[in-house]
Short mmCIF file of C-alpha atoms in Angstrom, two decimals:
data_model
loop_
_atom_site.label_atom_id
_atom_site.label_comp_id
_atom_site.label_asym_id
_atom_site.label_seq_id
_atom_site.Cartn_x
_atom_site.Cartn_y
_atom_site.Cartn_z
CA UNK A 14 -27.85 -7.47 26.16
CA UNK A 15 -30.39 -10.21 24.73
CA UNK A 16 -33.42 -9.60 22.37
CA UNK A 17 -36.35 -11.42 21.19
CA UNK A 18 -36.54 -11.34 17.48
CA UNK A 19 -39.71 -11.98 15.09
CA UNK A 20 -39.63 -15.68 13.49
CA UNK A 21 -39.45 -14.19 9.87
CA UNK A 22 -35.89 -13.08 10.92
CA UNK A 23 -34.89 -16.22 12.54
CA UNK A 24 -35.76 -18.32 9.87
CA UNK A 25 -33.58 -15.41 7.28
CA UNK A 26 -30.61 -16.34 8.91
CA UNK A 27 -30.18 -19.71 8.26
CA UNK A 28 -30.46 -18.97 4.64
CA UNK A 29 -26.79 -16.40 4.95
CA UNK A 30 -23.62 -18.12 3.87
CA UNK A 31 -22.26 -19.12 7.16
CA UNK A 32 -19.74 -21.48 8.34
CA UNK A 33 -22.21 -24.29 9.54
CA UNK A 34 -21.12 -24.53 12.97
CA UNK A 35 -21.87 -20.62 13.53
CA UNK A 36 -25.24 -21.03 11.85
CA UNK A 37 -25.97 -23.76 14.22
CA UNK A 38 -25.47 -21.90 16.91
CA UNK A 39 -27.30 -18.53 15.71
CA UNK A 40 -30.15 -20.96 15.49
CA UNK A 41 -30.21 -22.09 19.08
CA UNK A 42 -29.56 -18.79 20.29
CA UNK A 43 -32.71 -17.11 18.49
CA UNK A 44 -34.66 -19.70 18.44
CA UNK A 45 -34.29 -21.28 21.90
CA UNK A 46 -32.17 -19.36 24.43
CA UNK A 47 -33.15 -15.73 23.62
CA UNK A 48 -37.17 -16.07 23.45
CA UNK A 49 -36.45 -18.23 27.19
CA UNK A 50 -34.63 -14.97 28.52
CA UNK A 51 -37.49 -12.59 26.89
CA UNK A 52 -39.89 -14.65 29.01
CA UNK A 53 -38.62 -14.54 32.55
CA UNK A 54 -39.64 -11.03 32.22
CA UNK A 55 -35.53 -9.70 32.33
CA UNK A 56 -34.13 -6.44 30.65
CA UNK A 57 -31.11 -5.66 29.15
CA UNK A 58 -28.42 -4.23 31.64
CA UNK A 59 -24.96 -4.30 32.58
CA UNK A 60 -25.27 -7.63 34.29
CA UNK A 61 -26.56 -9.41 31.37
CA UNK A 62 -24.54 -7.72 28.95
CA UNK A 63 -21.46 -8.82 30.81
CA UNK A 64 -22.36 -12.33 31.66
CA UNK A 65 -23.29 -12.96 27.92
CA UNK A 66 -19.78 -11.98 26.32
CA UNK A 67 -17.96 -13.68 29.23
CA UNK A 68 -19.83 -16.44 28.79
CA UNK A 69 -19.38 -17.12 25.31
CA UNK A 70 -15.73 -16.56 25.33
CA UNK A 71 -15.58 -19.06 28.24
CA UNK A 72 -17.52 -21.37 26.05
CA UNK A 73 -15.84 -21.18 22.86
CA UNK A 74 -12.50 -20.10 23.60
CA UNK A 75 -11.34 -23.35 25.53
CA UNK A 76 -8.08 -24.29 24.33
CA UNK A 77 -5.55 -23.11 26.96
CA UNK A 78 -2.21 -20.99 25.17
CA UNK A 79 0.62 -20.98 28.04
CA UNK A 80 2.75 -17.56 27.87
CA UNK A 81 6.36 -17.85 29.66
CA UNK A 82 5.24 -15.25 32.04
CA UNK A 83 1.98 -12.78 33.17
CA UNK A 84 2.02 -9.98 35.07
CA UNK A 85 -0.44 -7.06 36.47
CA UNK A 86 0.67 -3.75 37.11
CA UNK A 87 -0.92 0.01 36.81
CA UNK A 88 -0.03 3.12 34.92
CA UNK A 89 -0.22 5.38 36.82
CA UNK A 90 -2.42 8.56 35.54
CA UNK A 91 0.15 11.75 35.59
CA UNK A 92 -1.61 14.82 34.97
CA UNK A 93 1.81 16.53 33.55
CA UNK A 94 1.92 14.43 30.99
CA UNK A 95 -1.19 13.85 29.82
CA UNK A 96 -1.37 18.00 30.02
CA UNK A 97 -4.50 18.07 31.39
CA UNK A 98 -5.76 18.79 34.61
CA UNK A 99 -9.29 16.20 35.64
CA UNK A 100 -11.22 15.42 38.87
CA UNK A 101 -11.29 12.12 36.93
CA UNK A 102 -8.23 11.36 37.29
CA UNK A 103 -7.44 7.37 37.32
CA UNK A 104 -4.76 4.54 37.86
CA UNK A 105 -5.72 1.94 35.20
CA UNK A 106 -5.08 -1.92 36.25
CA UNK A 107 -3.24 -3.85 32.98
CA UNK A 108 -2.00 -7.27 32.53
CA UNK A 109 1.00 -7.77 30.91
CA UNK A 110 1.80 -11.00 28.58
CA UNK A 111 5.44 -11.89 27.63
CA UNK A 112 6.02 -14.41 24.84
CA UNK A 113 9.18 -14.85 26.04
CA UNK A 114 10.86 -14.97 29.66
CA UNK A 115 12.99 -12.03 30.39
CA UNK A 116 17.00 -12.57 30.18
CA UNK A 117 18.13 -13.25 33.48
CA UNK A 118 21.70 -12.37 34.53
CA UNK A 119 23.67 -13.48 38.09
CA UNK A 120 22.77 -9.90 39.36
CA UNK A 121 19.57 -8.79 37.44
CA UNK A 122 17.45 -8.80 35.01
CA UNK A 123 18.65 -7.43 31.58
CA UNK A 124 16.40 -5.22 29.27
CA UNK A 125 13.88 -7.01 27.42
CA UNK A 126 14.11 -5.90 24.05
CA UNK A 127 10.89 -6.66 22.18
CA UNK A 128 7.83 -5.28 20.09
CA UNK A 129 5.04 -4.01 22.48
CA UNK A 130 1.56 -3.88 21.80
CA UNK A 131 -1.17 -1.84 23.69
CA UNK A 132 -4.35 -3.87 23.09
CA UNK A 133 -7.92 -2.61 24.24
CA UNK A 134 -10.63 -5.27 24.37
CA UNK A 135 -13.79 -4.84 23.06
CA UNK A 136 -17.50 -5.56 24.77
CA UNK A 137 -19.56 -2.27 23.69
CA UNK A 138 -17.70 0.46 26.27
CA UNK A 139 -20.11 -1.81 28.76
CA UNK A 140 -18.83 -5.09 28.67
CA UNK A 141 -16.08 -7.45 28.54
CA UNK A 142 -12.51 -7.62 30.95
CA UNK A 143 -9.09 -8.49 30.48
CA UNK A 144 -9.82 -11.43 32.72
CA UNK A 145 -12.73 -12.20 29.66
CA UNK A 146 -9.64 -11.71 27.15
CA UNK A 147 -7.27 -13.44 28.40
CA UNK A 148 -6.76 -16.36 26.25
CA UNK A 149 -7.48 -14.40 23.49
CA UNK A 150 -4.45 -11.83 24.68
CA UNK A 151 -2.06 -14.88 25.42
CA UNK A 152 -2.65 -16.12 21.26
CA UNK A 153 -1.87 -12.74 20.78
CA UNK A 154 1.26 -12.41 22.20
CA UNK A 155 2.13 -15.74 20.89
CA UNK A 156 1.42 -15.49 17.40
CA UNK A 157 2.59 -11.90 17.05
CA UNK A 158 5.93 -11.99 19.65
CA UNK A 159 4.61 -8.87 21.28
CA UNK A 160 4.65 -8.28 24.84
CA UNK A 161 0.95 -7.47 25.07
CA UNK A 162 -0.12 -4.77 27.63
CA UNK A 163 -3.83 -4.79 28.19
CA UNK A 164 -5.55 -2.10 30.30
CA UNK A 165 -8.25 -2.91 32.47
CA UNK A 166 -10.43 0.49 31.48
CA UNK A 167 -13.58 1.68 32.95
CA UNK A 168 -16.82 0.72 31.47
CA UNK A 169 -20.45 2.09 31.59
CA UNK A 170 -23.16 3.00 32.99
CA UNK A 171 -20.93 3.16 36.34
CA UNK A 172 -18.56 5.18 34.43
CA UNK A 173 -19.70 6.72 30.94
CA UNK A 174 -17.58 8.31 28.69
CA UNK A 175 -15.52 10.00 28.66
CA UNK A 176 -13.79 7.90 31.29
CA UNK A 177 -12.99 4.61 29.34
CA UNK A 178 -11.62 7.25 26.28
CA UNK A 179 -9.68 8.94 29.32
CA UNK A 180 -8.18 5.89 30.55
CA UNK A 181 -6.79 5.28 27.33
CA UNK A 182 -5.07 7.82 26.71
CA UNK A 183 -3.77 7.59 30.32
CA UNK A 184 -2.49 4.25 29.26
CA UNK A 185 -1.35 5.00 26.45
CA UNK A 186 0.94 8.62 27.73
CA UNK A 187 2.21 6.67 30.58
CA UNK A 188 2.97 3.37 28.55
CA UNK A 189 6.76 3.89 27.93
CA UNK A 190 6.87 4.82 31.98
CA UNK A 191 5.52 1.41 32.48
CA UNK A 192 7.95 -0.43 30.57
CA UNK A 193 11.12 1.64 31.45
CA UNK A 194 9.69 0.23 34.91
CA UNK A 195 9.92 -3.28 33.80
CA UNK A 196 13.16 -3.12 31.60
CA UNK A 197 11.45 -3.18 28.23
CA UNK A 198 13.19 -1.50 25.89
CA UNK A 199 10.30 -1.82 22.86
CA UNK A 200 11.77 -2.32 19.35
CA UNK A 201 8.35 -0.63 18.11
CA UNK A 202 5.20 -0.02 19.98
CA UNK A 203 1.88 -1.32 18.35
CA UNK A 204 -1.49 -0.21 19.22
CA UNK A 205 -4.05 -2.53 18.77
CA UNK A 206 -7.98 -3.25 19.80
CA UNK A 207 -11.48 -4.77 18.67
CA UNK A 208 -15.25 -3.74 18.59
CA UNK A 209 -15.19 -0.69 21.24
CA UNK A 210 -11.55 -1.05 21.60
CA UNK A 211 -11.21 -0.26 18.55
CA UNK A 212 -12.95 2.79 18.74
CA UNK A 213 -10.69 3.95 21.76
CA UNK A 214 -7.90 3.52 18.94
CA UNK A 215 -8.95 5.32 16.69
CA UNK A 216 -10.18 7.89 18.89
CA UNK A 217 -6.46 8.03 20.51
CA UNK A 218 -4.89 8.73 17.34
CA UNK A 219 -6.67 11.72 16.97
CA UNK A 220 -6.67 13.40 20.52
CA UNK A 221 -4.82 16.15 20.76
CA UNK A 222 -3.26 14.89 24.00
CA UNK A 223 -1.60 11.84 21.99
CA UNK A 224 -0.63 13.99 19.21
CA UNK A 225 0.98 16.44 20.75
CA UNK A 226 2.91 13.99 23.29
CA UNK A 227 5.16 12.75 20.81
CA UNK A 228 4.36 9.47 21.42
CA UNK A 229 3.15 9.30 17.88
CA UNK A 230 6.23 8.85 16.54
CA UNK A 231 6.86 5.57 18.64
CA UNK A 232 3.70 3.53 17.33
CA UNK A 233 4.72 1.99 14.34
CA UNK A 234 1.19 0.23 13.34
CA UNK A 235 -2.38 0.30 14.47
CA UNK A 236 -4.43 -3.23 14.43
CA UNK A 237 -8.34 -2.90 14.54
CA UNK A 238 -10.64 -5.55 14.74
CA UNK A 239 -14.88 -5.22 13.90
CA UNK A 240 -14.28 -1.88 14.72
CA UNK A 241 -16.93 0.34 15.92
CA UNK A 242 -16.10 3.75 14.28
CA UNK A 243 -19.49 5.33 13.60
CA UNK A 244 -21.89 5.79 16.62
CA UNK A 245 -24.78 7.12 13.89
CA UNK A 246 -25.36 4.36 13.11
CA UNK A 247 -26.58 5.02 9.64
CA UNK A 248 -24.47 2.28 7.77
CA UNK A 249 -26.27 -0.22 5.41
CA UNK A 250 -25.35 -3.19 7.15
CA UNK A 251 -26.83 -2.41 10.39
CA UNK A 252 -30.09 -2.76 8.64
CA UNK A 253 -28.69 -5.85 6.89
CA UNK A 254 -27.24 -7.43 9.51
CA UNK A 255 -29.24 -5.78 12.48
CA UNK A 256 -31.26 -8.84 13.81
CA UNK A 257 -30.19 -12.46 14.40
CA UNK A 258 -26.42 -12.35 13.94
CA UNK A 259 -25.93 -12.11 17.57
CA UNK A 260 -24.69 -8.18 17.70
CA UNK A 261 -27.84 -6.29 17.35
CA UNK A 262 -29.29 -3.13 15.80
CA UNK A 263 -30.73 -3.01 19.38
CA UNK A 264 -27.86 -4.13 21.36
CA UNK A 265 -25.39 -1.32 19.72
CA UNK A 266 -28.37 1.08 20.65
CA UNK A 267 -28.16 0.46 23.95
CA UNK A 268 -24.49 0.50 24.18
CA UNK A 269 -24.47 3.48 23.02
CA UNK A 270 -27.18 5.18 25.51
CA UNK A 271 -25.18 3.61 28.62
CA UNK A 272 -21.93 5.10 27.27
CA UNK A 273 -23.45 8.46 25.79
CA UNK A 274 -25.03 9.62 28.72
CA UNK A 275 -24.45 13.40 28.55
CA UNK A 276 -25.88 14.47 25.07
CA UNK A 277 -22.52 13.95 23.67
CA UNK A 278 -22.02 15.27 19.74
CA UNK A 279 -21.84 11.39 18.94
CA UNK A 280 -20.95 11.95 14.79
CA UNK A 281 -18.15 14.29 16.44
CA UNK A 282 -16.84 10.45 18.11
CA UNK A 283 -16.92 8.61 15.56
CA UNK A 284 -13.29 8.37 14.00
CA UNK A 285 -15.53 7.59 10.41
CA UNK A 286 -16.50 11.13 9.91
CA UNK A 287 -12.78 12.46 11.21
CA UNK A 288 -11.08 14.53 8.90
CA UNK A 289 -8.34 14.09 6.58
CA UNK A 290 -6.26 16.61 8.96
CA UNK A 291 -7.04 14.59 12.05
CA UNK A 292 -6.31 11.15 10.26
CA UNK A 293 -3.12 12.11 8.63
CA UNK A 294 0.31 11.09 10.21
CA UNK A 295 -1.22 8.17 11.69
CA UNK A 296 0.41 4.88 11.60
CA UNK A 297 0.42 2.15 9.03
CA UNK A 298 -3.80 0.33 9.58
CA UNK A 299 -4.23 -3.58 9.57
CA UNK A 300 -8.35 -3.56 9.43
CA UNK A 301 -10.08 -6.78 9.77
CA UNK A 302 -14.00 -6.99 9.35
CA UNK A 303 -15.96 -10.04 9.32
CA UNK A 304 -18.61 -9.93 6.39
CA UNK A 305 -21.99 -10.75 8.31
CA UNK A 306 -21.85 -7.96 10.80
CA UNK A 307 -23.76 -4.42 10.96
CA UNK A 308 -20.31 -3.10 11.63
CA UNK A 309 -18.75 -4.12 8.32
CA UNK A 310 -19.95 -1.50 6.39
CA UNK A 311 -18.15 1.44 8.69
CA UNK A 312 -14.88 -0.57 8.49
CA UNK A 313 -15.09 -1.05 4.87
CA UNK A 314 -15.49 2.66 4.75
CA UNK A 315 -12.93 3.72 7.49
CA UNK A 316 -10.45 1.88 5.72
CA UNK A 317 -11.54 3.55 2.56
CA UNK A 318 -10.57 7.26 4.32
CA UNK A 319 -7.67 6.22 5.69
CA UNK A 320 -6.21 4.78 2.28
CA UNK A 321 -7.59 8.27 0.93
CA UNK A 322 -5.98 10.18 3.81
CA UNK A 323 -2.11 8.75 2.48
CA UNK A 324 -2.15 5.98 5.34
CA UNK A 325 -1.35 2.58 4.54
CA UNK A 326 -4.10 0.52 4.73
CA UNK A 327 -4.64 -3.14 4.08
CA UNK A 328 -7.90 -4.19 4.48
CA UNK A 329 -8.84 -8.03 4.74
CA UNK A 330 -12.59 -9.45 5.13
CA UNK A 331 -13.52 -13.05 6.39
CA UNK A 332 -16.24 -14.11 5.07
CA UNK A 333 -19.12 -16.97 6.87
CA UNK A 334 -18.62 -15.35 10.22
CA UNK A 335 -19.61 -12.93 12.48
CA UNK A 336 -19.08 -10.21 14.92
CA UNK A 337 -16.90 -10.81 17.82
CA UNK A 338 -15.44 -14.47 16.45
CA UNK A 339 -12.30 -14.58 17.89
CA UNK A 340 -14.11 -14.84 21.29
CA UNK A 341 -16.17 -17.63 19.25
CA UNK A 342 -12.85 -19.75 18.22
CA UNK A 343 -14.21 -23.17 18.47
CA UNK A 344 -17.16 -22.35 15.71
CA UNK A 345 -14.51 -21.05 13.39
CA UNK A 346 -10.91 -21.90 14.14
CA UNK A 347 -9.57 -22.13 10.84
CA UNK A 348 -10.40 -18.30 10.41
CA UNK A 349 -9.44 -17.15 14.00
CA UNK A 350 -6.08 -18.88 13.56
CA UNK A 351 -5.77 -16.90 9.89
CA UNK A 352 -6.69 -13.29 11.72
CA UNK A 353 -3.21 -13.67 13.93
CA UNK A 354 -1.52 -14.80 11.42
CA UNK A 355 -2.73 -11.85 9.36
CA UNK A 356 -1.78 -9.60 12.29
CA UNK A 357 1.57 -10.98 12.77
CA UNK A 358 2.19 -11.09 9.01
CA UNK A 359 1.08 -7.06 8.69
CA UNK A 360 3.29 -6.24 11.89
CA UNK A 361 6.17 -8.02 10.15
CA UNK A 362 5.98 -6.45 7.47
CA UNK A 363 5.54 -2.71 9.51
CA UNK A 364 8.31 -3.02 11.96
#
């Protein structure tokens, strides 16, 4: 989604601390490209909000990382297990990235035995695509060593919540089907996302569907990125940071309405305001925020409850950049190729 924004706010931005090349481009993109969309008379919708995250990662992410081997499959949604009977029931598409080949016998294939992770990209619940995330899925599985599952869930309007949450948590019940299907035999499971997938996380690890599967007891760390954990939207920095630094006070609004679109309790989704029964037993946290972003504040905080909740927590910020930079790699490298190193340091350290 793309909004004008009054000069006074353009010209603020230019005087943040940002890494140069990011502030460059902020410029052109508030000064130049968003007040040309305004004009043709367009509105924000699902084409436009999908086209402008697809086409930013496209731009910016253009370094090709080769994995051994990429494969699509589907988990398959199994109403026994997830313990729940649904008219909505669903197959969800995912993409599978190995960092290494499989071991190959004379006769067959042997067991894989590596760390899995279960990573949900992020795009507002509206936007975005593994196909969008792919490179972004292949550095993660390189830097990390984790076979990377991604599912393909269903966004909004077409499909509001709860079916994107739904999907999860089919993925995530049926995920140790999946890779008794394809011989892994995971040494840890990790679940991971960023922006909305993060919220899908977090909201996982407190659904009584997950927590009473036992499947808990497999996931040995939890990795979120920008995360979106408070659809109130009353956090300081979305006032700070609401205009010109790309994600919008306006934009997040209207994520929200095309997800929400059945009155939904929204303070009752937001993992922020969870409570300290709900949060504990969950898995070791790895939050990364990036300090000019409306979302920081909510991270900063949900990182704050889970430390006070007994989780372990590590917290890291990066400062001079923005919301969503990882699918922005070319404007900040140096800081993109310190978050997987982060991630693959924390998962280390919490296998």
């Amino acid at each position: 989604m793309i909004h004008s924004m009054p000069q006074k706010e353009v010209d603020s931005v230019s005087q943040i601390e940002l890494l140069p090349a990011v502030a460059n481009y902020l410029q052109i993109l508030n000064e130049q490209v968003l007040p040309k969309f305004v004009q043709t008379g367009s509105i924000p919708n699902a084409i436009n909000a999908r086209d402008g995250l697809a086409n930013l990662t496209r731009t910016f992410v253009t370094e090709a990382v080769d994995i051994p081997l990429i494969i699509d499959d589907i988990i398959e949604f199994d109403a026994d297990i997830a313990h729940t009977k649904t008219d909505d029931a669903y197959d969800v598409p995912v993409r599978i990235f190995y960092p290494s080949l499989p071991i190959e016998s004379a006769k067959h294939t042997k067991s894989t035995s590596l760390p899995v992770m279960l990573y949900f990209h992020g795009g507002g619940g509206t936007a975005g695509s593994v196909s969008v995330y792919h490179q972004i899925l292949c550095r993660l599985a390189n830097y990390t060593g984790h076979i990377v599952v991604a599912p393909e869930y269903r966004l909004a309007p077409e499909n509001p919540y709860p079916c994107g949450q739904n999907d999860a948590c089919t993925a995530m019940l049926g995920l140790n089907k999946l890779l008794a299907r394809r011989q892994i035999d995971p040494t840890h499971i990790v679940v991971a996302g960023d922006s909305h997938g993060s919220t899908l996380v977090t909201n996982l690890l407190r659904d009584p569907r997950v927590k009473h599967s036992g499947i808990m007891s497999d996931i040995s760390a939890q990795v979120l990125i920008y995360q979106s954990v408070d659809f109130t939207m009353n956090c300081p920095s979305i006032e700070k940071y609401g205009d010109g630094y790309l994600l919008s006070r306006q934009r997040i609004s209207w994520y929200g309405e095309q997800y929400f679109q059945h009155d939904e309790d929204k303070r009752a989704k937001s993992a922020l305001f969870a409570s300290q029964e709900e949060l504990a037993h969950q898995p070791p946290a790895l939050i990364i925020n990036a300090a000019i972003d409306p979302l920081y504040d909510e991270g900063a905080a949900y990182a704050a409850k889970l430390t006070d909740a007994g989780i372990d927590t590590q917290h890291i910020t990066y400062y001079k950049v923005i919301h969503a930079y990882l699918n922005m790699e070319n404007l900040n490298p140096d800081i993109c190729t310190q978050t997987y190193q982060a991630i693959n340091e924390f998962l280390n350290h919490h296998s």
